[in-house]
PDB file of C-alpha atoms in Angstrom:
ATOM      1  CA  MET A   1      28.958  -7.595   5.237  1.00 91.00           C
ATOM      2  CA  LYS A   2      30.480  -5.178   2.747  1.00 95.00           C
ATOM      3  CA  SER A   3      31.918  -1.815   3.740  1.00 96.00           C
ATOM      4  CA  LEU A   4      30.060   1.381   2.939  1.00 97.00           C
ATOM      5  CA  ALA A   5      32.678   2.231   0.326  1.00 97.00           C
ATOM      6  CA  GLU A   6      32.206  -1.157  -1.324  1.00 97.00           C
ATOM      7  CA  VAL A   7      28.434  -0.734  -1.424  1.00 97.00           C
ATOM      8  CA  PHE A   8      28.802   2.706  -2.967  1.00 98.00           C
ATOM      9  CA  ALA A   9      31.383   1.543  -5.478  1.00 97.00           C
ATOM     10  CA  GLU A  10      29.296  -1.429  -6.631  1.00 97.00           C
ATOM     11  CA  SER A  11      26.025   0.509  -6.761  1.00 97.00           C
ATOM     12  CA  LEU A  12      27.376   3.511  -8.623  1.00 97.00           C
ATOM     13  CA  MET A  13      29.933   1.489 -10.570  1.00 97.00           C
ATOM     14  CA  ILE A  14      32.803   3.754  -9.531  1.00 97.00           C
ATOM     15  CA  ASP A  15      36.219   3.151  -8.010  1.00 96.00           C
ATOM     16  CA  ALA A  16      36.112   2.592  -4.242  1.00 94.00           C
ATOM     17  CA  ALA A  17      38.933   5.095  -3.848  1.00 95.00           C
ATOM     18  CA  SER A  18      36.616   7.850  -5.045  1.00 95.00           C
ATOM     19  CA  VAL A  19      34.061   7.147  -2.320  1.00 97.00           C
ATOM     20  CA  VAL A  20      34.930   9.952   0.076  1.00 97.00           C
ATOM     21  CA  ASP A  21      32.704  11.748   2.552  1.00 97.00           C
ATOM     22  CA  SER A  22      32.415  14.823   0.356  1.00 97.00           C
ATOM     23  CA  LEU A  23      31.139  12.891  -2.650  1.00 98.00           C
ATOM     24  CA  ALA A  24      27.672  14.315  -3.262  1.00 97.00           C
ATOM     25  CA  TYR A  25      24.503  13.125  -4.973  1.00 97.00           C
ATOM     26  CA  GLN A  26      24.362  14.245  -8.614  1.00 96.00           C
ATOM     27  CA  SER A  27      27.918  15.657  -8.406  1.00 97.00           C
ATOM     28  CA  ILE A  28      29.055  12.880 -10.751  1.00 97.00           C
ATOM     29  CA  LYS A  29      27.135  11.374 -13.640  1.00 97.00           C
ATOM     30  CA  GLU A  30      27.250   7.913 -12.023  1.00 97.00           C
ATOM     31  CA  TRP A  31      25.228   9.059  -8.984  1.00 97.00           C
ATOM     32  CA  ASP A  32      21.947   9.975 -10.638  1.00 96.00           C
ATOM     33  CA  SER A  33      18.409   9.280  -9.426  1.00 93.00           C
ATOM     34  CA  VAL A  34      18.372   5.770 -10.885  1.00 92.00           C
ATOM     35  CA  ALA A  35      21.680   4.852  -9.255  1.00 96.00           C
ATOM     36  CA  HIS A  36      20.402   6.420  -6.040  1.00 96.00           C
ATOM     37  CA  MET A  37      17.632   3.833  -5.791  1.00 94.00           C
ATOM     38  CA  VAL A  38      20.097   1.054  -6.636  1.00 94.00           C
ATOM     39  CA  LEU A  39      22.202   2.353  -3.765  1.00 97.00           C
ATOM     40  CA  VAL A  40      19.184   2.368  -1.433  1.00 96.00           C
ATOM     41  CA  THR A  41      18.440  -1.272  -2.194  1.00 94.00           C
ATOM     42  CA  ALA A  42      22.078  -2.238  -1.750  1.00 96.00           C
ATOM     43  CA  LEU A  43      22.334  -0.431   1.579  1.00 97.00           C
ATOM     44  CA  GLU A  44      19.150  -2.120   2.804  1.00 94.00           C
ATOM     45  CA  ASP A  45      20.334  -5.556   1.768  1.00 93.00           C
ATOM     46  CA  ASN A  46      23.870  -5.127   3.070  1.00 95.00           C
ATOM     47  CA  PHE A  47      23.012  -3.589   6.422  1.00 96.00           C
ATOM     48  CA  ASP A  48      19.662  -5.373   6.895  1.00 93.00           C
ATOM     49  CA  ILE A  49      17.625  -2.212   7.324  1.00 94.00           C
ATOM     50  CA  MET A  50      14.706  -0.482   5.635  1.00 94.00           C
ATOM     51  CA  LEU A  51      15.173   3.164   4.798  1.00 95.00           C
ATOM     52  CA  ASP A  52      12.183   5.496   4.730  1.00 93.00           C
ATOM     53  CA  ALA A  53      11.452   8.265   2.262  1.00 93.00           C
ATOM     54  CA  ASP A  54      12.962  10.932   4.516  1.00 94.00           C
ATOM     55  CA  ASP A  55      16.193   8.936   4.696  1.00 96.00           C
ATOM     56  CA  ILE A  56      16.315   8.504   0.934  1.00 96.00           C
ATOM     57  CA  VAL A  57      15.805  12.207   0.323  1.00 96.00           C
ATOM     58  CA  ALA A  58      18.454  13.103   2.934  1.00 97.00           C
ATOM     59  CA  MET A  59      21.133  10.886   1.374  1.00 97.00           C
ATOM     60  CA  SER A  60      22.829  13.823  -0.289  1.00 97.00           C
ATOM     61  CA  SER A  61      26.446  12.764   0.259  1.00 98.00           C
ATOM     62  CA  VAL A  62      28.545   9.880   1.519  1.00 98.00           C
ATOM     63  CA  ALA A  63      28.844  11.667   4.850  1.00 98.00           C
ATOM     64  CA  LYS A  64      25.053  12.031   5.059  1.00 98.00           C
ATOM     65  CA  VAL A  65      24.583   8.358   4.280  1.00 98.00           C
ATOM     66  CA  ARG A  66      27.030   7.508   7.044  1.00 97.00           C
ATOM     67  CA  ALA A  67      25.028   9.684   9.458  1.00 97.00           C
ATOM     68  CA  ILE A  68      21.741   8.072   8.418  1.00 97.00           C
ATOM     69  CA  LEU A  69      23.179   4.599   8.957  1.00 97.00           C
ATOM     70  CA  ALA A  70      24.228   5.699  12.433  1.00 97.00           C
ATOM     71  CA  LYS A  71      20.527   6.210  13.215  1.00 95.00           C
ATOM     72  CA  TYR A  72      20.178   2.474  12.715  1.00 95.00           C
ATOM     73  CA  ASP A  73      23.153   1.807  15.040  1.00 94.00           C
ATOM     74  CA  ILE A  74      25.377   1.018  12.093  1.00 95.00           C
ATOM     75  CA  THR A  75      28.938   2.292  12.109  1.00 90.00           C
ATOM     76  CA  ALA A  76      30.066   2.414   8.520  1.00 81.00           C
TER      77      ALA A  76
ATOM     78  CA  MET B   1     -10.524 -15.807 -16.220  1.00 54.00           C
ATOM     79  CA  ALA B   2      -9.665 -17.467 -12.914  1.00 70.00           C
ATOM     80  CA  SER B   3      -6.585 -16.064 -11.233  1.00 83.00           C
ATOM     81  CA  ASP B   4      -3.942 -18.534 -10.142  1.00 95.00           C
ATOM     82  CA  LEU B   5      -1.845 -16.746  -7.567  1.00 97.00           C
ATOM     83  CA  SER B   6       0.242 -19.708  -6.452  1.00 97.00           C
ATOM     84  CA  GLY B   7       3.672 -18.551  -5.344  1.00 96.00           C
ATOM     85  CA  ARG B   8       2.586 -14.907  -5.051  1.00 98.00           C
ATOM     86  CA  VAL B   9       2.866 -12.931  -1.834  1.00 98.00           C
ATOM     87  CA  ALA B  10       0.153 -10.426  -0.962  1.00 98.00           C
ATOM     88  CA  LEU B  11      -0.507  -7.894   1.764  1.00 98.00           C
ATOM     89  CA  VAL B  12      -4.042  -6.741   2.519  1.00 98.00           C
ATOM     90  CA  THR B  13      -4.387  -3.835   4.931  1.00 98.00           C
ATOM     91  CA  GLY B  14      -7.611  -3.738   6.886  1.00 98.00           C
ATOM     92  CA  GLY B  15      -7.853  -7.446   6.274  1.00 98.00           C
ATOM     93  CA  THR B  16      -9.750  -8.552   9.342  1.00 97.00           C
ATOM     94  CA  ARG B  17     -13.256  -7.396   8.483  1.00 96.00           C
ATOM     95  CA  GLY B  18     -15.647  -6.579   5.701  1.00 96.00           C
ATOM     96  CA  ILE B  19     -14.282  -6.054   2.209  1.00 97.00           C
ATOM     97  CA  GLY B  20     -10.660  -6.558   3.307  1.00 98.00           C
ATOM     98  CA  ARG B  21     -11.478  -9.915   4.887  1.00 98.00           C
ATOM     99  CA  ALA B  22     -13.274 -11.102   1.746  1.00 98.00           C
ATOM    100  CA  ILE B  23     -10.257 -10.063  -0.324  1.00 98.00           C
ATOM    101  CA  VAL B  24      -7.861 -11.936   1.971  1.00 98.00           C
ATOM    102  CA  LEU B  25      -9.929 -15.101   1.588  1.00 98.00           C
ATOM    103  CA  ALA B  26     -10.200 -14.711  -2.190  1.00 98.00           C
ATOM    104  CA  LEU B  27      -6.458 -14.195  -2.668  1.00 98.00           C
ATOM    105  CA  ALA B  28      -5.569 -17.100  -0.393  1.00 98.00           C
ATOM    106  CA  GLY B  29      -8.197 -19.227  -2.119  1.00 97.00           C
ATOM    107  CA  ALA B  30      -6.377 -18.556  -5.389  1.00 98.00           C
ATOM    108  CA  GLY B  31      -3.141 -19.850  -3.880  1.00 98.00           C
ATOM    109  CA  ALA B  32      -1.448 -16.661  -2.684  1.00 98.00           C
ATOM    110  CA  THR B  33       0.384 -16.337   0.591  1.00 98.00           C
ATOM    111  CA  VAL B  34      -1.396 -13.443   2.279  1.00 98.00           C
ATOM    112  CA  PHE B  35      -0.187 -11.175   5.034  1.00 98.00           C
ATOM    113  CA  VAL B  36      -3.195  -9.914   6.956  1.00 98.00           C
ATOM    114  CA  GLY B  37      -2.942  -6.323   8.137  1.00 98.00           C
ATOM    115  CA  GLY B  38      -5.083  -4.735  10.799  1.00 98.00           C
ATOM    116  CA  ARG B  39      -4.762  -2.366  13.725  1.00 97.00           C
ATOM    117  CA  SER B  40      -5.602  -5.002  16.344  1.00 97.00           C
ATOM    118  CA  ALA B  41      -3.247  -7.957  16.722  1.00 97.00           C
ATOM    119  CA  GLU B  42      -6.036  -9.873  18.425  1.00 97.00           C
ATOM    120  CA  ALA B  43      -8.423  -9.243  15.543  1.00 97.00           C
ATOM    121  CA  VAL B  44      -5.797 -10.335  13.012  1.00 98.00           C
ATOM    122  CA  GLU B  45      -5.079 -13.546  14.921  1.00 97.00           C
ATOM    123  CA  ALA B  46      -8.790 -14.269  15.355  1.00 97.00           C
ATOM    124  CA  MET B  47      -9.482 -13.718  11.667  1.00 97.00           C
ATOM    125  CA  ILE B  48      -6.721 -16.134  10.680  1.00 97.00           C
ATOM    126  CA  ALA B  49      -7.683 -18.723  13.269  1.00 96.00           C
ATOM    127  CA  GLY B  50     -11.247 -18.759  11.987  1.00 93.00           C
ATOM    128  CA  SER B  51     -10.292 -19.123   8.348  1.00 96.00           C
ATOM    129  CA  ALA B  52     -10.359 -22.284   6.251  1.00 94.00           C
ATOM    130  CA  VAL B  53      -7.173 -21.109   4.505  1.00 96.00           C
ATOM    131  CA  ALA B  54      -5.240 -20.282   7.678  1.00 96.00           C
ATOM    132  CA  ASP B  55      -2.158 -22.099   6.431  1.00 97.00           C
ATOM    133  CA  ARG B  56      -1.723 -19.422   3.742  1.00 98.00           C
ATOM    134  CA  LEU B  57      -2.296 -16.484   6.062  1.00 98.00           C
ATOM    135  CA  HIS B  58       0.276 -14.617   8.139  1.00 98.00           C
ATOM    136  CA  PRO B  59      -0.463 -11.980  10.764  1.00 98.00           C
ATOM    137  CA  LEU B  60       0.964  -8.518  10.199  1.00 98.00           C
ATOM    138  CA  PRO B  61      -0.790  -6.180  12.605  1.00 98.00           C
ATOM    139  CA  PHE B  62      -0.014  -2.500  12.144  1.00 98.00           C
ATOM    140  CA  ASP B  63      -1.713   0.863  11.892  1.00 98.00           C
ATOM    141  CA  VAL B  64      -1.392   2.352   8.399  1.00 98.00           C
ATOM    142  CA  ALA B  65      -1.715   5.822   9.924  1.00 98.00           C
ATOM    143  CA  ASP B  66       1.564   5.360  11.818  1.00 97.00           C
ATOM    144  CA  PRO B  67       4.499   5.762   9.377  1.00 96.00           C
ATOM    145  CA  ALA B  68       6.955   4.035  11.709  1.00 96.00           C
ATOM    146  CA  ALA B  69       4.607   1.076  12.069  1.00 97.00           C
ATOM    147  CA  VAL B  70       4.185   0.840   8.297  1.00 97.00           C
ATOM    148  CA  LYS B  71       7.937   0.790   7.839  1.00 96.00           C
ATOM    149  CA  ALA B  72       8.368  -1.909  10.482  1.00 96.00           C
ATOM    150  CA  ALA B  73       5.599  -3.982   8.917  1.00 97.00           C
ATOM    151  CA  PHE B  74       7.102  -3.903   5.431  1.00 97.00           C
ATOM    152  CA  MET B  75      10.505  -4.761   6.829  1.00 95.00           C
ATOM    153  CA  ALA B  76       9.012  -7.712   8.690  1.00 96.00           C
ATOM    154  CA  LEU B  77       7.218  -8.832   5.528  1.00 97.00           C
ATOM    155  CA  GLN B  78      10.429  -8.595   3.506  1.00 94.00           C
ATOM    156  CA  LYS B  79      12.307 -10.651   6.074  1.00 93.00           C
ATOM    157  CA  GLN B  80       9.606 -13.324   6.241  1.00 96.00           C
ATOM    158  CA  ALA B  81       8.588 -13.605   2.608  1.00 97.00           C
ATOM    159  CA  GLY B  82      11.473 -12.021   0.724  1.00 94.00           C
ATOM    160  CA  ARG B  83       9.127 -10.453  -1.813  1.00 96.00           C
ATOM    161  CA  LEU B  84       5.805  -8.708  -2.340  1.00 98.00           C
ATOM    162  CA  ASP B  85       3.695  -9.206  -5.454  1.00 98.00           C
ATOM    163  CA  ILE B  86       0.299  -7.817  -4.477  1.00 98.00           C
ATOM    164  CA  LEU B  87      -0.717  -4.957  -2.202  1.00 98.00           C
ATOM    165  CA  VAL B  88      -4.356  -4.260  -1.442  1.00 98.00           C
ATOM    166  CA  ASN B  89      -4.923  -1.041   0.473  1.00 98.00           C
ATOM    167  CA  SER B  90      -8.234  -1.734   2.145  1.00 98.00           C
ATOM    168  CA  ALA B  91      -7.776  -0.114   5.550  1.00 97.00           C
ATOM    169  CA  GLY B  92     -10.203   2.718   6.027  1.00 95.00           C
ATOM    170  CA  VAL B  93     -12.312   4.685   8.456  1.00 94.00           C
ATOM    171  CA  LEU B  94     -15.660   6.344   7.801  1.00 92.00           C
ATOM    172  CA  LYS B  95     -17.326   8.797  10.158  1.00 90.00           C
ATOM    173  CA  ASP B  96     -20.278  10.934   9.135  1.00 87.00           C
ATOM    174  CA  ALA B  97     -20.119  14.636   9.868  1.00 93.00           C
ATOM    175  CA  VAL B  98     -21.594  17.681   8.202  1.00 94.00           C
ATOM    176  CA  ILE B  99     -18.976  20.195   7.174  1.00 94.00           C
ATOM    177  CA  GLU B 100     -19.583  22.471  10.154  1.00 93.00           C
ATOM    178  CA  MET B 101     -19.000  19.570  12.550  1.00 94.00           C
ATOM    179  CA  THR B 102     -15.994  18.024  10.829  1.00 94.00           C
ATOM    180  CA  SER B 103     -13.434  18.521  13.572  1.00 95.00           C
ATOM    181  CA  THR B 104      -9.727  18.896  13.009  1.00 96.00           C
ATOM    182  CA  GLY B 105      -9.255  15.522  14.656  1.00 96.00           C
ATOM    183  CA  LEU B 106     -11.782  13.837  12.380  1.00 96.00           C
ATOM    184  CA  MET B 107     -10.116  15.387   9.330  1.00 96.00           C
ATOM    185  CA  ALA B 108      -6.683  14.227  10.463  1.00 97.00           C
ATOM    186  CA  GLU B 109      -7.815  10.687  11.289  1.00 97.00           C
ATOM    187  CA  THR B 110      -9.766  10.301   8.064  1.00 97.00           C
ATOM    188  CA  LEU B 111      -6.937  11.549   5.864  1.00 98.00           C
ATOM    189  CA  ALA B 112      -4.208   9.700   7.791  1.00 98.00           C
ATOM    190  CA  THR B 113      -5.841   6.304   7.481  1.00 97.00           C
ATOM    191  CA  ASN B 114      -7.601   6.527   4.135  1.00 98.00           C
ATOM    192  CA  LEU B 115      -5.130   8.585   2.122  1.00 98.00           C
ATOM    193  CA  THR B 116      -1.715   9.030   3.741  1.00 98.00           C
ATOM    194  CA  GLY B 117      -1.689   5.447   4.962  1.00 98.00           C
ATOM    195  CA  THR B 118      -2.420   4.218   1.454  1.00 98.00           C
ATOM    196  CA  LEU B 119       0.339   6.414   0.039  1.00 98.00           C
ATOM    197  CA  THR B 120       2.873   5.249   2.630  1.00 97.00           C
ATOM    198  CA  CYS B 121       2.091   1.592   1.974  1.00 98.00           C
ATOM    199  CA  CYS B 122       2.441   2.230  -1.772  1.00 98.00           C
ATOM    200  CA  GLN B 123       5.884   3.777  -1.195  1.00 97.00           C
ATOM    201  CA  TYR B 124       7.262   0.664   0.444  1.00 97.00           C
ATOM    202  CA  ALA B 125       5.396  -1.734  -1.829  1.00 98.00           C
ATOM    203  CA  VAL B 126       6.834  -0.131  -4.948  1.00 97.00           C
ATOM    204  CA  ARG B 127      10.336  -0.657  -3.635  1.00 94.00           C
ATOM    205  CA  LEU B 128       9.750  -4.308  -2.798  1.00 95.00           C
ATOM    206  CA  MET B 129       7.904  -4.973  -6.057  1.00 97.00           C
ATOM    207  CA  GLY B 130      10.586  -3.217  -8.062  1.00 93.00           C
ATOM    208  CA  ARG B 131      13.128  -5.690  -6.741  1.00 89.00           C
ATOM    209  CA  ALA B 132      11.001  -8.585  -7.978  1.00 89.00           C
ATOM    210  CA  GLY B 133      10.371  -7.053 -11.393  1.00 92.00           C
ATOM    211  CA  GLY B 134       6.770  -6.020 -10.898  1.00 97.00           C
ATOM    212  CA  GLY B 135       3.542  -6.378  -8.994  1.00 98.00           C
ATOM    213  CA  SER B 136      -0.024  -5.229  -8.619  1.00 98.00           C
ATOM    214  CA  ILE B 137      -1.360  -2.571  -6.271  1.00 98.00           C
ATOM    215  CA  ILE B 138      -5.099  -2.278  -5.727  1.00 98.00           C
ATOM    216  CA  ASN B 139      -6.373   0.701  -3.764  1.00 98.00           C
ATOM    217  CA  LEU B 140      -9.858   0.693  -2.304  1.00 98.00           C
ATOM    218  CA  THR B 141     -11.536   4.012  -2.938  1.00 98.00           C
ATOM    219  CA  SER B 142     -15.293   4.615  -2.862  1.00 97.00           C
ATOM    220  CA  ILE B 143     -18.167   5.783  -4.991  1.00 96.00           C
ATOM    221  CA  ILE B 144     -18.132   8.778  -2.631  1.00 96.00           C
ATOM    222  CA  GLY B 145     -14.659   9.694  -3.883  1.00 96.00           C
ATOM    223  CA  ARG B 146     -16.028   9.849  -7.423  1.00 95.00           C
ATOM    224  CA  VAL B 147     -19.410  11.544  -7.065  1.00 95.00           C
ATOM    225  CA  GLY B 148     -19.578  12.697  -3.429  1.00 94.00           C
ATOM    226  CA  TYR B 149     -22.218  12.364  -0.740  1.00 92.00           C
ATOM    227  CA  PRO B 150     -23.525  14.803   1.882  1.00 92.00           C
ATOM    228  CA  GLY B 151     -21.891  14.443   5.279  1.00 93.00           C
ATOM    229  CA  HIS B 152     -18.763  12.828   3.914  1.00 94.00           C
ATOM    230  CA  THR B 153     -16.556  15.760   3.044  1.00 97.00           C
ATOM    231  CA  ALA B 154     -13.423  14.446   4.753  1.00 97.00           C
ATOM    232  CA  TYR B 155     -14.009  10.859   3.626  1.00 97.00           C
ATOM    233  CA  GLY B 156     -14.806  11.993   0.095  1.00 97.00           C
ATOM    234  CA  ALA B 157     -11.665  14.106  -0.007  1.00 98.00           C
ATOM    235  CA  ALA B 158      -9.549  11.202   1.156  1.00 98.00           C
ATOM    236  CA  LYS B 159     -11.086   8.743  -1.304  1.00 98.00           C
ATOM    237  CA  ALA B 160     -10.827  11.203  -4.194  1.00 98.00           C
ATOM    238  CA  GLY B 161      -7.191  11.554  -3.160  1.00 98.00           C
ATOM    239  CA  VAL B 162      -6.769   7.806  -3.443  1.00 98.00           C
ATOM    240  CA  ILE B 163      -7.981   8.042  -7.045  1.00 98.00           C
ATOM    241  CA  GLY B 164      -5.455  10.770  -7.818  1.00 98.00           C
ATOM    242  CA  LEU B 165      -2.725   8.765  -6.137  1.00 98.00           C
ATOM    243  CA  THR B 166      -3.659   5.674  -8.132  1.00 98.00           C
ATOM    244  CA  ILE B 167      -3.624   7.218 -11.588  1.00 98.00           C
ATOM    245  CA  SER B 168      -0.416   9.170 -10.998  1.00 98.00           C
ATOM    246  CA  LEU B 169       1.417   6.224  -9.445  1.00 98.00           C
ATOM    247  CA  ALA B 170       0.306   3.959 -12.279  1.00 98.00           C
ATOM    248  CA  ARG B 171       2.017   6.289 -14.737  1.00 98.00           C
ATOM    249  CA  GLU B 172       5.134   6.575 -12.582  1.00 97.00           C
ATOM    250  CA  VAL B 173       5.826   2.899 -11.936  1.00 97.00           C
ATOM    251  CA  GLY B 174       4.423   1.189 -15.019  1.00 97.00           C
ATOM    252  CA  GLY B 175       7.920   1.010 -16.459  1.00 96.00           C
ATOM    253  CA  ARG B 176       8.936  -1.131 -13.523  1.00 95.00           C
ATOM    254  CA  GLY B 177       6.204  -3.658 -14.249  1.00 97.00           C
ATOM    255  CA  ILE B 178       3.973  -2.447 -11.450  1.00 98.00           C
ATOM    256  CA  ARG B 179       0.276  -1.988 -12.134  1.00 98.00           C
ATOM    257  CA  VAL B 180      -1.845   0.289  -9.952  1.00 98.00           C
ATOM    258  CA  ASN B 181      -5.630   0.308 -10.004  1.00 98.00           C
ATOM    259  CA  ALA B 182      -8.444   1.460  -7.762  1.00 98.00           C
ATOM    260  CA  VAL B 183     -11.706  -0.230  -6.914  1.00 98.00           C
ATOM    261  CA  ALA B 184     -14.645   1.969  -5.966  1.00 98.00           C
ATOM    262  CA  PRO B 185     -17.332   0.089  -4.049  1.00 97.00           C
ATOM    263  CA  GLY B 186     -20.823   1.472  -3.593  1.00 96.00           C
ATOM    264  CA  THR B 187     -22.894   0.606  -0.543  1.00 94.00           C
ATOM    265  CA  ILE B 188     -21.466  -2.662   0.735  1.00 95.00           C
ATOM    266  CA  GLU B 189     -22.794  -4.447   3.838  1.00 94.00           C
ATOM    267  CA  THR B 190     -19.947  -4.186   6.346  1.00 92.00           C
ATOM    268  CA  ASP B 191     -19.425  -2.965   9.898  1.00 88.00           C
ATOM    269  CA  MET B 192     -18.702   0.420   8.345  1.00 82.00           C
ATOM    270  CA  THR B 193     -22.206   0.674   6.909  1.00 85.00           C
ATOM    271  CA  ALA B 194     -24.049  -1.255   9.609  1.00 86.00           C
ATOM    272  CA  GLY B 195     -25.133   1.940  11.345  1.00 83.00           C
ATOM    273  CA  ILE B 196     -27.132   3.284   8.404  1.00 85.00           C
ATOM    274  CA  PRO B 197     -30.752   3.699   9.597  1.00 88.00           C
ATOM    275  CA  ASP B 198     -33.368   1.560   7.837  1.00 88.00           C
ATOM    276  CA  ASP B 199     -35.075   4.497   6.138  1.00 90.00           C
ATOM    277  CA  LYS B 200     -31.792   5.778   4.721  1.00 87.00           C
ATOM    278  CA  ARG B 201     -30.823   2.269   3.677  1.00 89.00           C
ATOM    279  CA  ALA B 202     -34.102   1.876   1.796  1.00 91.00           C
ATOM    280  CA  ALA B 203     -33.505   5.194   0.060  1.00 91.00           C
ATOM    281  CA  LEU B 204     -30.014   4.072  -0.925  1.00 90.00           C
ATOM    282  CA  VAL B 205     -31.293   0.802  -2.365  1.00 94.00           C
ATOM    283  CA  GLU B 206     -33.766   2.738  -4.520  1.00 95.00           C
ATOM    284  CA  ARG B 207     -30.774   4.367  -6.194  1.00 94.00           C
ATOM    285  CA  ILE B 208     -29.109   1.043  -7.016  1.00 97.00           C
ATOM    286  CA  ALA B 209     -30.114  -0.334 -10.411  1.00 97.00           C
ATOM    287  CA  LEU B 210     -29.420  -3.906  -9.343  1.00 97.00           C
ATOM    288  CA  GLY B 211     -31.875  -3.459  -6.476  1.00 96.00           C
ATOM    289  CA  ARG B 212     -29.747  -4.409  -3.498  1.00 95.00           C
ATOM    290  CA  THR B 213     -26.760  -3.358  -1.478  1.00 95.00           C
ATOM    291  CA  GLY B 214     -23.536  -5.207  -2.119  1.00 97.00           C
ATOM    292  CA  GLN B 215     -21.716  -7.818  -0.093  1.00 97.00           C
ATOM    293  CA  PRO B 216     -17.948  -7.925   0.488  1.00 98.00           C
ATOM    294  CA  GLU B 217     -17.898 -11.023  -1.701  1.00 98.00           C
ATOM    295  CA  ASP B 218     -19.195  -8.877  -4.571  1.00 98.00           C
ATOM    296  CA  VAL B 219     -16.030  -6.762  -4.425  1.00 98.00           C
ATOM    297  CA  ALA B 220     -13.382  -9.435  -3.854  1.00 98.00           C
ATOM    298  CA  PRO B 221     -13.589 -11.072  -7.328  1.00 98.00           C
ATOM    299  CA  LEU B 222     -12.619  -7.816  -9.044  1.00 98.00           C
ATOM    300  CA  VAL B 223      -9.637  -7.383  -6.735  1.00 98.00           C
ATOM    301  CA  LEU B 224      -8.657 -10.986  -7.395  1.00 98.00           C
ATOM    302  CA  PHE B 225      -8.800 -10.348 -11.128  1.00 98.00           C
ATOM    303  CA  LEU B 226      -6.758  -7.150 -10.898  1.00 98.00           C
ATOM    304  CA  ALA B 227      -4.143  -8.960  -8.820  1.00 98.00           C
ATOM    305  CA  GLY B 228      -3.656 -11.692 -11.390  1.00 97.00           C
ATOM    306  CA  ASP B 229      -2.081 -12.025 -14.812  1.00 97.00           C
ATOM    307  CA  GLY B 230      -5.437 -11.688 -16.562  1.00 97.00           C
ATOM    308  CA  ALA B 231      -5.210  -7.977 -15.789  1.00 98.00           C
ATOM    309  CA  ARG B 232      -1.664  -7.666 -17.078  1.00 97.00           C
ATOM    310  CA  TYR B 233      -2.528  -4.752 -19.400  1.00 98.00           C
ATOM    311  CA  ILE B 234      -4.841  -2.946 -16.986  1.00 98.00           C
ATOM    312  CA  SER B 235      -3.373  -0.097 -14.959  1.00 98.00           C
ATOM    313  CA  GLY B 236      -4.378   3.382 -13.868  1.00 98.00           C
ATOM    314  CA  GLN B 237      -8.057   2.474 -13.817  1.00 98.00           C
ATOM    315  CA  VAL B 238     -10.819   3.192 -11.318  1.00 98.00           C
ATOM    316  CA  ILE B 239     -13.475   0.506 -11.478  1.00 98.00           C
ATOM    317  CA  GLY B 240     -16.802   0.736  -9.670  1.00 98.00           C
ATOM    318  CA  VAL B 241     -18.503  -2.151  -7.895  1.00 98.00           C
ATOM    319  CA  ASP B 242     -21.788  -0.473  -7.025  1.00 97.00           C
ATOM    320  CA  GLY B 243     -24.661  -2.208  -8.780  1.00 97.00           C
ATOM    321  CA  ALA B 244     -25.054   0.856 -11.044  1.00 96.00           C
ATOM    322  CA  MET B 245     -25.718   3.168  -8.116  1.00 94.00           C
ATOM    323  CA  ALA B 246     -26.735   6.778  -8.666  1.00 85.00           C
ATOM    324  CA  MET B 247     -25.756   8.951  -5.735  1.00 76.00           C
TER     325      MET B 247
END
């Protein structure tokens, strides 16, 4: 299983070092709505979960994604 | 054009009875692997056990009106099949009530199953189909959603909503190779219509140009066609199967 930073980096095609908790949706050009859905799919595949629409809307930052994964008993 | 659905994976909600059951059998008959949805696990198992194509059918009992159950069902389907090519939203409830006697509960139940449930299933289906490069969604609406009928305000609202959902979603996801169409049956002989009194039934038949009510097997071939490659350029359409019925 990949780390959360690895999933982010591969999905958004950014450097893993830039995946910090404060990184926010649409704060960089690489994290647009299209990349957001790529990220959703990658998170689901990597962590073997299915996110619902409320989760997807709430994924507004790396920290928020981490909190959402915690709902599924995933520490990332 | 006969549809060959070999290798395709389908989900039919409300697949244990009536129109949904006929659609399950038609899709499986064309070679698809079909997940059979329904609120009752017992009814789903019984439907599969009594089918001649049981080897292509998989039980997936869930209530489309329960968002958590829908999510769990799609996750289970993804784990078992790894893909989804065809979704048929056939689950529905119909309860007569004049407007003054349409309770809040009846409104909520009718909209939750017929409209919100369809929308929720579409949400998950689009995501699974997008991964596979496309798919076909067929939503069951009703002639009542197009032209209305007294005593069916809540049902008519829900089914008209399904039409709006269908045409908007078709425009949104066409670029991902996903087609979305709606089928609008007229009066079809199912458990849902079994309670129509004989005098009302006779009056209904008088309004049908083809001179009879429909059977579930009259609806299934259109759904089969829309699911297959023969309909590859058809999306955002609402197609009636009503024997030229005038409401």
